[in-house]
CSV table of N, CA, C and O in Angstrom, one decimal:
chain,number,residue,atom,x,y,z
A,1,GLN,N,9.1,-17.0,-8.0
A,1,GLN,CA,8.0,-15.9,-8.5
A,1,GLN,C,7.6,-15.4,-7.2
A,1,GLN,O,7.1,-15.9,-6.2
A,2,VAL,N,7.6,-14.1,-7.3
A,2,VAL,CA,7.2,-13.2,-6.1
A,2,VAL,C,5.6,-13.1,-6.1
A,2,VAL,O,5.0,-12.9,-7.1
A,3,GLN,N,4.9,-13.3,-5.1
A,3,GLN,CA,3.6,-13.1,-5.0
A,3,GLN,C,3.2,-12.2,-3.8
A,3,GLN,O,3.8,-12.2,-2.7
A,4,LEU,N,2.3,-11.3,-4.1
A,4,LEU,CA,1.8,-10.4,-3.1
A,4,LEU,C,0.3,-10.5,-3.0
A,4,LEU,O,-0.3,-10.5,-4.1
A,5,VAL,N,-0.1,-10.8,-1.8
A,5,VAL,CA,-1.6,-10.9,-1.6
A,5,VAL,C,-2.2,-10.0,-0.6
A,5,VAL,O,-1.8,-10.1,0.6
A,6,GLU,N,-3.2,-9.2,-1.0
A,6,GLU,CA,-3.8,-8.2,-0.2
A,6,GLU,C,-5.0,-8.8,0.3
A,6,GLU,O,-5.8,-9.7,-0.2
A,7,SER,N,-5.3,-8.2,1.6
A,7,SER,CA,-6.6,-8.6,2.2
A,7,SER,C,-7.0,-7.4,3.1
A,7,SER,O,-6.3,-6.6,3.4
A,8,GLY,N,-8.3,-7.5,3.5
A,8,GLY,CA,-8.8,-6.6,4.5
A,8,GLY,C,-9.7,-5.6,4.0
A,8,GLY,O,-10.1,-4.7,4.8
A,9,GLY,N,-9.7,-5.6,2.8
A,9,GLY,CA,-10.6,-4.5,2.1
A,9,GLY,C,-12.2,-4.7,2.4
A,9,GLY,O,-12.5,-5.8,3.0
A,10,GLY,N,-13.0,-3.7,2.1
A,10,GLY,CA,-14.4,-4.0,2.4
A,10,GLY,C,-15.2,-2.8,2.3
A,10,GLY,O,-14.6,-1.7,1.9
A,11,LEU,N,-16.4,-2.6,3.1
A,11,LEU,CA,-17.1,-1.5,3.0
A,11,LEU,C,-17.0,-0.8,4.4
A,11,LEU,O,-17.1,-1.4,5.2
A,12,VAL,N,-16.9,0.5,4.2
A,12,VAL,CA,-16.8,1.3,5.6
A,12,VAL,C,-17.6,2.6,5.3
A,12,VAL,O,-17.5,3.1,4.3
A,13,GLN,N,-18.1,3.2,6.4
A,13,GLN,CA,-18.6,4.3,6.3
A,13,GLN,C,-17.7,5.6,6.2
A,13,GLN,O,-16.6,5.4,6.9
A,14,ALA,N,-18.2,6.7,5.7
A,14,ALA,CA,-17.3,7.8,5.6
A,14,ALA,C,-16.9,8.1,7.1
A,14,ALA,O,-17.7,8.1,8.1
A,15,GLY,N,-15.6,8.5,7.4
A,15,GLY,CA,-15.1,8.8,8.6
A,15,GLY,C,-14.7,7.6,9.3
A,15,GLY,O,-14.0,7.8,10.4
A,16,GLY,N,-14.9,6.4,8.9
A,16,GLY,CA,-14.4,5.2,9.5
A,16,GLY,C,-13.1,4.9,9.2
A,16,GLY,O,-12.4,5.6,8.5
A,17,SER,N,-12.6,3.8,10.0
A,17,SER,CA,-11.3,3.3,9.7
A,17,SER,C,-11.2,1.9,9.0
A,17,SER,O,-12.2,1.0,9.3
A,18,LEU,N,-10.1,1.5,8.4
A,18,LEU,CA,-10.0,0.0,7.9
A,18,LEU,C,-8.4,-0.2,7.9
A,18,LEU,O,-7.7,0.7,7.5
A,19,ARG,N,-8.0,-1.5,8.2
A,19,ARG,CA,-6.7,-1.8,7.9
A,19,ARG,C,-6.6,-3.0,6.9
A,19,ARG,O,-7.3,-3.7,6.9
A,20,ILE,N,-5.7,-2.6,5.9
A,20,ILE,CA,-5.5,-3.7,4.9
A,20,ILE,C,-4.2,-4.2,5.1
A,20,ILE,O,-3.2,-3.5,5.4
A,21,SER,N,-4.0,-5.6,4.6
A,21,SER,CA,-2.6,-6.0,4.8
A,21,SER,C,-2.2,-6.8,3.3
A,21,SER,O,-3.1,-6.9,2.5
A,22,CYS,N,-1.0,-6.9,3.3
A,22,CYS,CA,-0.3,-7.6,2.2
A,22,CYS,C,0.7,-8.5,2.6
A,22,CYS,O,1.7,-8.1,3.3
A,23,VAL,N,0.6,-9.8,2.2
A,23,VAL,CA,1.7,-10.8,2.6
A,23,VAL,C,2.4,-11.1,1.3
A,23,VAL,O,2.0,-11.3,0.2
A,24,ALA,N,3.8,-11.1,1.5
A,24,ALA,CA,4.6,-11.4,0.4
A,24,ALA,C,5.3,-12.9,0.5
A,24,ALA,O,5.6,-13.3,1.7
A,25,SER,N,5.5,-13.5,-0.6
A,25,SER,CA,6.2,-14.7,-0.8
A,25,SER,C,7.1,-14.7,-1.9
A,25,SER,O,6.8,-14.1,-2.9
A,26,GLY,N,8.1,-15.6,-1.8
A,26,GLY,CA,8.9,-15.7,-3.1
A,26,GLY,C,10.0,-14.9,-3.3
A,26,GLY,O,10.8,-15.1,-4.2
A,27,HIS,N,10.4,-14.0,-2.2
A,27,HIS,CA,11.6,-13.2,-2.4
A,27,HIS,C,12.0,-12.7,-0.9
A,27,HIS,O,11.1,-12.9,0.0
A,28,THR,N,13.1,-12.1,-0.8
A,28,THR,CA,13.5,-11.7,0.4
A,28,THR,C,12.8,-10.3,0.8
A,28,THR,O,13.3,-9.3,0.6
A,29,PHE,N,11.8,-10.5,1.5
A,29,PHE,CA,10.8,-9.4,1.7
A,29,PHE,C,11.5,-8.2,2.6
A,29,PHE,O,11.3,-7.1,2.2
A,30,SER,N,12.3,-8.6,3.4
A,30,SER,CA,12.9,-7.6,4.4
A,30,SER,C,14.1,-6.7,3.6
A,30,SER,O,14.4,-5.6,4.0
A,31,THR,N,14.5,-7.1,2.3
A,31,THR,CA,15.5,-6.2,1.7
A,31,THR,C,14.9,-5.2,0.8
A,31,THR,O,15.6,-4.5,0.2
A,32,TYR,N,13.4,-5.1,0.6
A,32,TYR,CA,13.0,-4.2,-0.4
A,32,TYR,C,11.9,-3.3,0.3
A,32,TYR,O,11.2,-3.6,1.3
A,33,ALA,N,11.9,-2.1,-0.1
A,33,ALA,CA,10.8,-1.1,0.3
A,33,ALA,C,9.3,-1.7,-0.4
A,33,ALA,O,9.4,-2.4,-1.4
A,34,MET,N,8.3,-1.3,0.4
A,34,MET,CA,7.1,-1.6,0.0
A,34,MET,C,6.2,-0.4,-0.1
A,34,MET,O,6.4,0.6,0.5
A,35,GLY,N,5.1,-0.6,-1.2
A,35,GLY,CA,4.2,0.8,-1.4
A,35,GLY,C,2.9,0.3,-1.3
A,35,GLY,O,2.6,-1.1,-1.6
A,36,TRP,N,2.1,1.2,-1.2
A,36,TRP,CA,0.6,1.1,-1.4
A,36,TRP,C,0.1,2.0,-2.5
A,36,TRP,O,0.5,3.2,-2.3
A,37,PHE,N,-0.6,1.6,-3.4
A,37,PHE,CA,-1.1,2.4,-4.3
A,37,PHE,C,-2.7,2.1,-4.5
A,37,PHE,O,-3.2,1.2,-3.8
A,38,ARG,N,-3.4,3.2,-5.2
A,38,ARG,CA,-4.9,2.9,-5.3
A,38,ARG,C,-5.3,3.4,-6.7
A,38,ARG,O,-4.7,4.3,-7.3
A,39,GLN,N,-6.5,2.7,-7.2
A,39,GLN,CA,-6.9,3.1,-8.5
A,39,GLN,C,-8.4,3.1,-8.4
A,39,GLN,O,-9.0,2.2,-8.2
A,40,ALA,N,-9.1,4.3,-8.5
A,40,ALA,CA,-10.5,4.4,-8.7
A,40,ALA,C,-10.9,4.1,-10.0
A,40,ALA,O,-10.1,4.4,-10.9
A,41,PRO,N,-12.1,3.8,-10.2
A,41,PRO,CA,-12.7,3.7,-11.5
A,41,PRO,C,-12.6,4.9,-12.4
A,41,PRO,O,-12.8,6.0,-12.1
A,42,GLY,N,-12.0,4.6,-13.6
A,42,GLY,CA,-11.6,5.6,-14.6
A,42,GLY,C,-10.5,6.6,-14.3
A,42,GLY,O,-10.4,7.5,-14.9
A,43,LYS,N,-9.8,6.4,-13.3
A,43,LYS,CA,-8.8,7.1,-12.9
A,43,LYS,C,-7.3,6.4,-13.0
A,43,LYS,O,-7.5,5.1,-13.0
A,44,GLU,N,-6.2,7.0,-13.1
A,44,GLU,CA,-4.9,6.2,-13.1
A,44,GLU,C,-4.7,5.8,-11.6
A,44,GLU,O,-5.1,6.4,-10.5
A,45,ARG,N,-3.7,4.9,-11.5
A,45,ARG,CA,-3.3,4.3,-10.3
A,45,ARG,C,-2.3,5.5,-9.8
A,45,ARG,O,-1.4,6.1,-10.2
A,46,GLU,N,-2.7,5.5,-8.4
A,46,GLU,CA,-1.8,6.7,-7.6
A,46,GLU,C,-1.0,6.2,-6.5
A,46,GLU,O,-1.6,5.2,-5.8
A,47,PHE,N,-0.1,6.9,-6.2
A,47,PHE,CA,0.7,6.5,-4.9
A,47,PHE,C,0.0,7.1,-3.8
A,47,PHE,O,-0.6,7.9,-3.5
A,48,VAL,N,0.0,6.0,-2.6
A,48,VAL,CA,-0.8,6.4,-1.4
A,48,VAL,C,0.4,6.5,-0.3
A,48,VAL,O,0.5,7.4,0.5
A,49,ALA,N,1.2,5.3,-0.2
A,49,ALA,CA,2.1,5.3,0.9
A,49,ALA,C,3.3,4.4,0.6
A,49,ALA,O,3.1,3.5,-0.2
A,50,ALA,N,4.6,4.6,1.2
A,50,ALA,CA,5.6,3.5,1.0
A,50,ALA,C,6.5,3.4,2.4
A,50,ALA,O,6.4,4.5,3.1
A,51,ILE,N,7.2,2.4,2.5
A,51,ILE,CA,8.0,2.2,3.5
A,51,ILE,C,9.2,1.6,3.3
A,51,ILE,O,9.3,0.6,2.3
A,52,SER,N,10.3,1.9,3.8
A,52,SER,CA,11.6,1.5,3.5
A,52,SER,C,11.8,0.0,4.0
A,52,SER,O,11.0,-0.4,4.7
A,53,TRP,N,12.9,-0.5,3.8
A,53,TRP,CA,13.2,-2.0,4.0
A,53,TRP,C,13.0,-2.3,5.5
A,53,TRP,O,12.6,-3.5,5.7
A,54,ARG,N,13.5,-1.6,6.2
A,54,ARG,CA,13.5,-2.0,7.7
A,54,ARG,C,12.3,-1.2,8.4
A,54,ARG,O,12.3,-1.0,9.7
A,55,GLY,N,11.6,-0.1,7.6
A,55,GLY,CA,10.5,0.5,8.3
A,55,GLY,C,11.1,1.9,8.8
A,55,GLY,O,10.1,2.5,9.4
A,56,GLY,N,12.2,2.2,8.6
A,56,GLY,CA,12.6,3.4,9.2
A,56,GLY,C,12.3,4.8,8.5
A,56,GLY,O,12.2,5.9,9.1
A,57,GLY,N,12.0,4.6,7.2
A,57,GLY,CA,11.5,5.5,6.4
A,57,GLY,C,10.2,5.4,5.8
A,57,GLY,O,9.8,4.3,5.3
A,58,THR,N,9.3,6.4,5.9
A,58,THR,CA,8.0,6.2,5.2
A,58,THR,C,7.8,7.5,4.5
A,58,THR,O,8.3,8.6,4.6
A,59,ASP,N,6.8,7.5,3.7
A,59,ASP,CA,6.5,8.5,2.7
A,59,ASP,C,5.0,8.3,2.4
A,59,ASP,O,4.4,7.3,2.3
A,60,TYR,N,4.2,9.6,2.4
A,60,TYR,CA,2.8,9.5,2.1
A,60,TYR,C,2.4,10.5,1.2
A,60,TYR,O,2.9,11.6,0.9
A,61,ALA,N,1.4,10.2,0.3
A,61,ALA,CA,0.9,11.2,-0.5
A,61,ALA,C,0.2,12.5,0.5
A,61,ALA,O,-0.2,12.0,1.5
A,62,ASP,N,0.3,13.6,0.0
A,62,ASP,CA,-0.3,14.7,0.7
A,62,ASP,C,-1.8,14.4,1.2
A,62,ASP,O,-2.2,14.8,2.2
A,63,SER,N,-2.6,13.8,0.3
A,63,SER,CA,-4.0,13.5,0.6
A,63,SER,C,-4.3,12.7,1.8
A,63,SER,O,-5.4,12.7,2.4
A,64,VAL,N,-3.2,11.8,2.1
A,64,VAL,CA,-3.6,10.9,3.1
A,64,VAL,C,-2.6,11.1,4.5
A,64,VAL,O,-2.9,10.6,5.4
A,65,LYS,N,-1.8,12.0,4.4
A,65,LYS,CA,-0.8,12.2,5.4
A,65,LYS,C,-1.6,12.7,6.7
A,65,LYS,O,-2.4,13.5,6.6
A,66,GLY,N,-1.3,12.0,7.7
A,66,GLY,CA,-1.9,12.3,9.0
A,66,GLY,C,-3.3,11.5,9.3
A,66,GLY,O,-3.7,11.3,10.4
A,67,ARG,N,-3.6,10.7,8.3
A,67,ARG,CA,-4.9,9.9,8.4
A,67,ARG,C,-4.4,8.3,8.1
A,67,ARG,O,-5.0,7.4,8.7
A,68,PHE,N,-3.5,8.0,7.2
A,68,PHE,CA,-3.0,6.8,6.9
A,68,PHE,C,-1.7,6.4,7.6
A,68,PHE,O,-0.9,7.2,7.7
A,69,THR,N,-1.6,5.3,8.0
A,69,THR,CA,-0.2,4.8,8.6
A,69,THR,C,0.3,3.5,7.7
A,69,THR,O,-0.5,2.5,7.9
A,70,ILE,N,1.3,3.5,7.3
A,70,ILE,CA,1.9,2.3,6.6
A,70,ILE,C,3.0,1.7,7.7
A,70,ILE,O,3.6,2.3,8.4
A,71,SER,N,3.0,0.4,7.8
A,71,SER,CA,3.9,-0.3,8.6
A,71,SER,C,4.2,-1.7,8.1
A,71,SER,O,3.5,-2.1,7.2
A,72,ARG,N,5.2,-2.3,8.6
A,72,ARG,CA,5.6,-3.7,8.1
A,72,ARG,C,6.1,-4.5,9.3
A,72,ARG,O,6.7,-4.0,10.3
A,73,ASP,N,5.8,-5.7,9.1
A,73,ASP,CA,6.5,-6.8,9.9
A,73,ASP,C,7.3,-7.8,9.1
A,73,ASP,O,6.7,-8.7,8.5
A,74,ASN,N,8.6,-7.5,9.2
A,74,ASN,CA,9.3,-8.4,8.3
A,74,ASN,C,9.4,-9.8,8.8
A,74,ASN,O,9.7,-10.8,8.0
A,75,ALA,N,9.2,-10.1,10.0
A,75,ALA,CA,9.2,-11.5,10.5
A,75,ALA,C,7.9,-12.3,9.9
A,75,ALA,O,7.9,-13.5,9.8
A,76,LYS,N,6.8,-11.3,9.5
A,76,LYS,CA,5.6,-12.1,9.1
A,76,LYS,C,5.5,-11.8,7.5
A,76,LYS,O,4.5,-12.1,6.9
A,77,ASN,N,6.7,-11.1,6.9
A,77,ASN,CA,6.6,-10.8,5.3
A,77,ASN,C,5.2,-10.1,5.1
A,77,ASN,O,4.6,-10.2,4.0
A,78,THR,N,4.9,-9.1,6.0
A,78,THR,CA,3.6,-8.4,5.7
A,78,THR,C,3.8,-7.0,6.0
A,78,THR,O,4.4,-6.5,6.7
A,79,VAL,N,3.1,-6.2,5.1
A,79,VAL,CA,2.9,-4.8,5.1
A,79,VAL,C,1.5,-4.4,5.4
A,79,VAL,O,0.6,-5.1,4.7
A,80,TYR,N,1.3,-3.3,6.2
A,80,TYR,CA,-0.1,-3.0,6.6
A,80,TYR,C,-0.3,-1.6,6.1
A,80,TYR,O,0.6,-0.8,6.0
A,81,LEU,N,-1.6,-1.2,5.9
A,81,LEU,CA,-2.0,0.1,5.5
A,81,LEU,C,-3.2,0.5,6.6
A,81,LEU,O,-4.2,-0.1,6.4
A,82,GLN,N,-3.0,1.2,7.7
A,82,GLN,CA,-4.2,1.7,8.5
A,82,GLN,C,-4.6,2.8,8.0
A,82,GLN,O,-3.8,4.0,7.8
A,83,MET,N,-5.9,2.7,7.7
A,83,MET,CA,-6.5,4.1,7.0
A,83,MET,C,-7.7,4.7,7.9
A,83,MET,O,-8.5,3.8,8.6
A,84,GLY,N,-7.7,5.8,8.3
A,84,GLY,CA,-8.6,6.5,9.1
A,84,GLY,C,-9.2,7.7,8.4
A,84,GLY,O,-8.8,8.2,7.4
A,85,SER,N,-10.3,8.3,9.0
A,85,SER,CA,-11.1,9.3,8.5
A,85,SER,C,-11.4,9.2,7.0
A,85,SER,O,-11.1,10.1,6.3
A,86,LEU,N,-11.8,7.9,6.7
A,86,LEU,CA,-11.9,7.7,5.2
A,86,LEU,C,-12.9,8.4,4.6
A,86,LEU,O,-14.0,8.8,5.2
A,87,LYS,N,-12.9,8.9,3.4
A,87,LYS,CA,-13.8,9.6,2.5
A,87,LYS,C,-14.2,9.0,1.4
A,87,LYS,O,-13.6,8.0,0.9
A,88,PRO,N,-15.5,9.1,1.0
A,88,PRO,CA,-16.1,8.4,-0.2
A,88,PRO,C,-15.1,8.5,-1.4
A,88,PRO,O,-15.2,7.4,-2.2
A,89,GLU,N,-14.6,9.6,-1.7
A,89,GLU,CA,-13.7,9.6,-2.9
A,89,GLU,C,-12.5,8.8,-2.8
A,89,GLU,O,-11.7,8.6,-3.7
A,90,GLU,N,-12.2,8.1,-1.5
A,90,GLU,CA,-11.1,7.1,-1.7
A,90,GLU,C,-11.5,5.7,-2.0
A,90,GLU,O,-10.7,4.9,-1.8
A,91,THR,N,-12.7,5.6,-2.3
A,91,THR,CA,-13.1,4.4,-2.8
A,91,THR,C,-12.3,4.0,-4.0
A,91,THR,O,-12.2,4.8,-5.0
A,92,ALA,N,-11.8,2.8,-4.0
A,92,ALA,CA,-10.7,2.3,-4.9
A,92,ALA,C,-10.3,0.9,-4.6
A,92,ALA,O,-10.6,0.3,-3.6
A,93,VAL,N,-9.6,0.4,-5.6
A,93,VAL,CA,-8.8,-0.9,-5.5
A,93,VAL,C,-7.6,-0.5,-4.9
A,93,VAL,O,-6.8,0.4,-5.5
A,94,TYR,N,-7.1,-1.0,-3.8
A,94,TYR,CA,-5.8,-0.7,-3.2
A,94,TYR,C,-4.9,-1.9,-3.4
A,94,TYR,O,-5.1,-3.0,-3.2
A,95,TYR,N,-3.6,-1.5,-4.0
A,95,TYR,CA,-2.6,-2.5,-4.3
A,95,TYR,C,-1.4,-2.3,-3.5
A,95,TYR,O,-1.0,-1.1,-3.3
A,96,CYS,N,-0.8,-3.3,-3.1
A,96,CYS,CA,0.5,-3.4,-2.6
A,96,CYS,C,1.5,-3.7,-3.8
A,96,CYS,O,1.2,-4.4,-4.7
A,97,ALA,N,2.6,-3.2,-3.5
A,97,ALA,CA,4.0,-3.5,-4.4
A,97,ALA,C,5.2,-3.4,-3.8
A,97,ALA,O,5.4,-2.9,-2.9
A,98,ALA,N,5.8,-4.1,-4.3
A,98,ALA,CA,7.3,-4.4,-3.9
A,98,ALA,C,8.3,-3.6,-4.8
A,98,ALA,O,8.4,-3.7,-5.9
A,99,ASP,N,9.2,-2.8,-4.2
A,99,ASP,CA,10.0,-1.8,-4.7
A,99,ASP,C,11.2,-2.7,-5.3
A,99,ASP,O,11.5,-3.9,-4.8
A,100,ARG,N,12.0,-2.2,-6.2
A,100,ARG,CA,13.2,-2.8,-6.7
A,100,ARG,C,14.4,-2.6,-5.9
A,100,ARG,O,15.4,-3.1,-5.8
A,101,THR,N,14.2,-1.5,-4.9
A,101,THR,CA,15.4,-1.2,-4.0
A,101,THR,C,14.9,-1.3,-2.7
A,101,THR,O,13.7,-1.2,-2.3
A,102,PRO,N,15.8,-0.8,-1.6
A,102,PRO,CA,15.4,-0.8,-0.2
A,102,PRO,C,14.7,0.6,0.2
A,102,PRO,O,14.1,0.6,1.4
A,103,VAL,N,14.9,1.5,-0.8
A,103,VAL,CA,14.3,2.9,-0.2
A,103,VAL,C,12.8,3.2,-1.0
A,103,VAL,O,12.6,2.7,-2.0
A,104,THR,N,12.1,4.1,-0.3
A,104,THR,CA,10.9,4.5,-0.9
A,104,THR,C,10.9,5.2,-2.2
A,104,THR,O,11.8,5.9,-2.4
A,105,HIS,N,10.0,5.1,-3.0
A,105,HIS,CA,9.5,5.6,-4.2
A,105,HIS,C,8.2,5.8,-4.4
A,105,HIS,O,7.5,5.2,-3.8
A,106,ARG,N,7.9,7.0,-5.2
A,106,ARG,CA,6.4,7.3,-5.4
A,106,ARG,C,6.1,6.9,-6.8
A,106,ARG,O,5.0,6.7,-7.2
A,107,ASP,N,7.2,6.6,-7.8
A,107,ASP,CA,7.0,6.5,-9.1
A,107,ASP,C,6.5,4.9,-9.3
A,107,ASP,O,7.1,3.9,-8.8
A,108,LEU,N,5.5,4.6,-9.9
A,108,LEU,CA,5.0,3.2,-10.3
A,108,LEU,C,6.1,2.3,-10.9
A,108,LEU,O,6.2,1.1,-10.6
A,109,ASP,N,6.9,3.1,-11.7
A,109,ASP,CA,8.1,2.2,-12.4
A,109,ASP,C,9.1,1.8,-11.5
A,109,ASP,O,9.8,0.8,-11.9
A,110,ALA,N,9.2,2.2,-10.2
A,110,ALA,CA,10.1,1.7,-9.2
A,110,ALA,C,9.8,0.4,-8.7
A,110,ALA,O,10.6,-0.3,-8.1
A,111,TYR,N,8.5,-0.1,-8.9
A,111,TYR,CA,8.0,-1.3,-8.2
A,111,TYR,C,8.0,-2.4,-9.2
A,111,TYR,O,7.5,-2.4,-10.4
A,112,ALA,N,8.5,-3.6,-8.8
A,112,ALA,CA,8.7,-4.7,-9.7
A,112,ALA,C,7.6,-5.7,-9.5
A,112,ALA,O,7.3,-6.3,-10.5
A,113,TYR,N,6.9,-5.7,-8.4
A,113,TYR,CA,5.9,-6.9,-8.3
A,113,TYR,C,4.7,-6.1,-7.6
A,113,TYR,O,4.8,-5.2,-6.8
A,114,TRP,N,3.5,-6.5,-8.1
A,114,TRP,CA,2.2,-6.0,-7.6
A,114,TRP,C,1.2,-7.2,-7.2
A,114,TRP,O,1.3,-8.2,-7.8
A,115,GLY,N,0.5,-6.9,-6.3
A,115,GLY,CA,-0.6,-7.7,-5.7
A,115,GLY,C,-1.8,-7.5,-6.7
A,115,GLY,O,-1.9,-6.6,-7.6
A,116,GLN,N,-2.9,-8.4,-6.4
A,116,GLN,CA,-3.9,-8.3,-7.3
A,116,GLN,C,-5.1,-7.2,-6.8
A,116,GLN,O,-6.1,-7.0,-7.6
A,117,GLY,N,-4.9,-6.5,-5.7
A,117,GLY,CA,-5.6,-5.6,-5.2
A,117,GLY,C,-6.6,-6.1,-4.4
A,117,GLY,O,-7.2,-7.1,-4.3
A,118,THR,N,-7.1,-5.1,-3.3
A,118,THR,CA,-8.3,-5.3,-2.6
A,118,THR,C,-9.1,-4.1,-2.6
A,118,THR,O,-8.7,-3.0,-2.6
A,119,GLN,N,-10.5,-4.4,-2.7
A,119,GLN,CA,-11.5,-3.2,-2.8
A,119,GLN,C,-11.8,-2.6,-1.6
A,119,GLN,O,-12.1,-3.2,-0.6
A,120,VAL,N,-11.7,-1.3,-1.7
A,120,VAL,CA,-12.0,-0.6,-0.4
A,120,VAL,C,-13.1,0.4,-0.9
A,120,VAL,O,-13.0,1.2,-1.9
A,121,THR,N,-14.5,0.4,-0.3
A,121,THR,CA,-15.6,1.2,-0.6
A,121,THR,C,-16.0,1.9,0.6
A,121,THR,O,-16.2,1.4,1.5
A,122,VAL,N,-16.0,3.3,0.4
A,122,VAL,CA,-16.3,4.1,1.5
A,122,VAL,C,-17.8,4.8,1.3
A,122,VAL,O,-17.9,5.6,0.1
A,123,SER,N,-18.7,4.5,2.0
A,123,SER,CA,-20.1,4.9,1.7
A,123,SER,C,-20.2,6.3,2.5
A,123,SER,O,-19.8,6.6,3.5
A,124,SER,N,-21.1,7.1,1.8
A,124,SER,CA,-21.4,8.5,2.4
A,124,SER,C,-22.5,8.5,3.2
A,124,SER,O,-23.2,7.6,3.3
């Protein structure tokens, strides 16, 4: 059974920074791409960022490009999302997910496993 556990969410002021993490267990973490998604109240879950199995390839939603950085440490089975210049409209539950393949995807259907999410609240 694959488990993904996010942490690091919280309350941050607009313009601030936050790093969230996701630890994986139960599968060969280093062979799969990983992604971050978010879901705001009343909205659909949306793609934020993804990283390939060895970290050589990354992809970002246009809305976060230049402000967010995804990274991974395969020795620690952990993927990170460093978020900067946060905006109130980015308040959401942030989810990490494990892809079915080593390469990045934006489509939710490409991901086989999901964490329970971590709340990020950006105050104005």
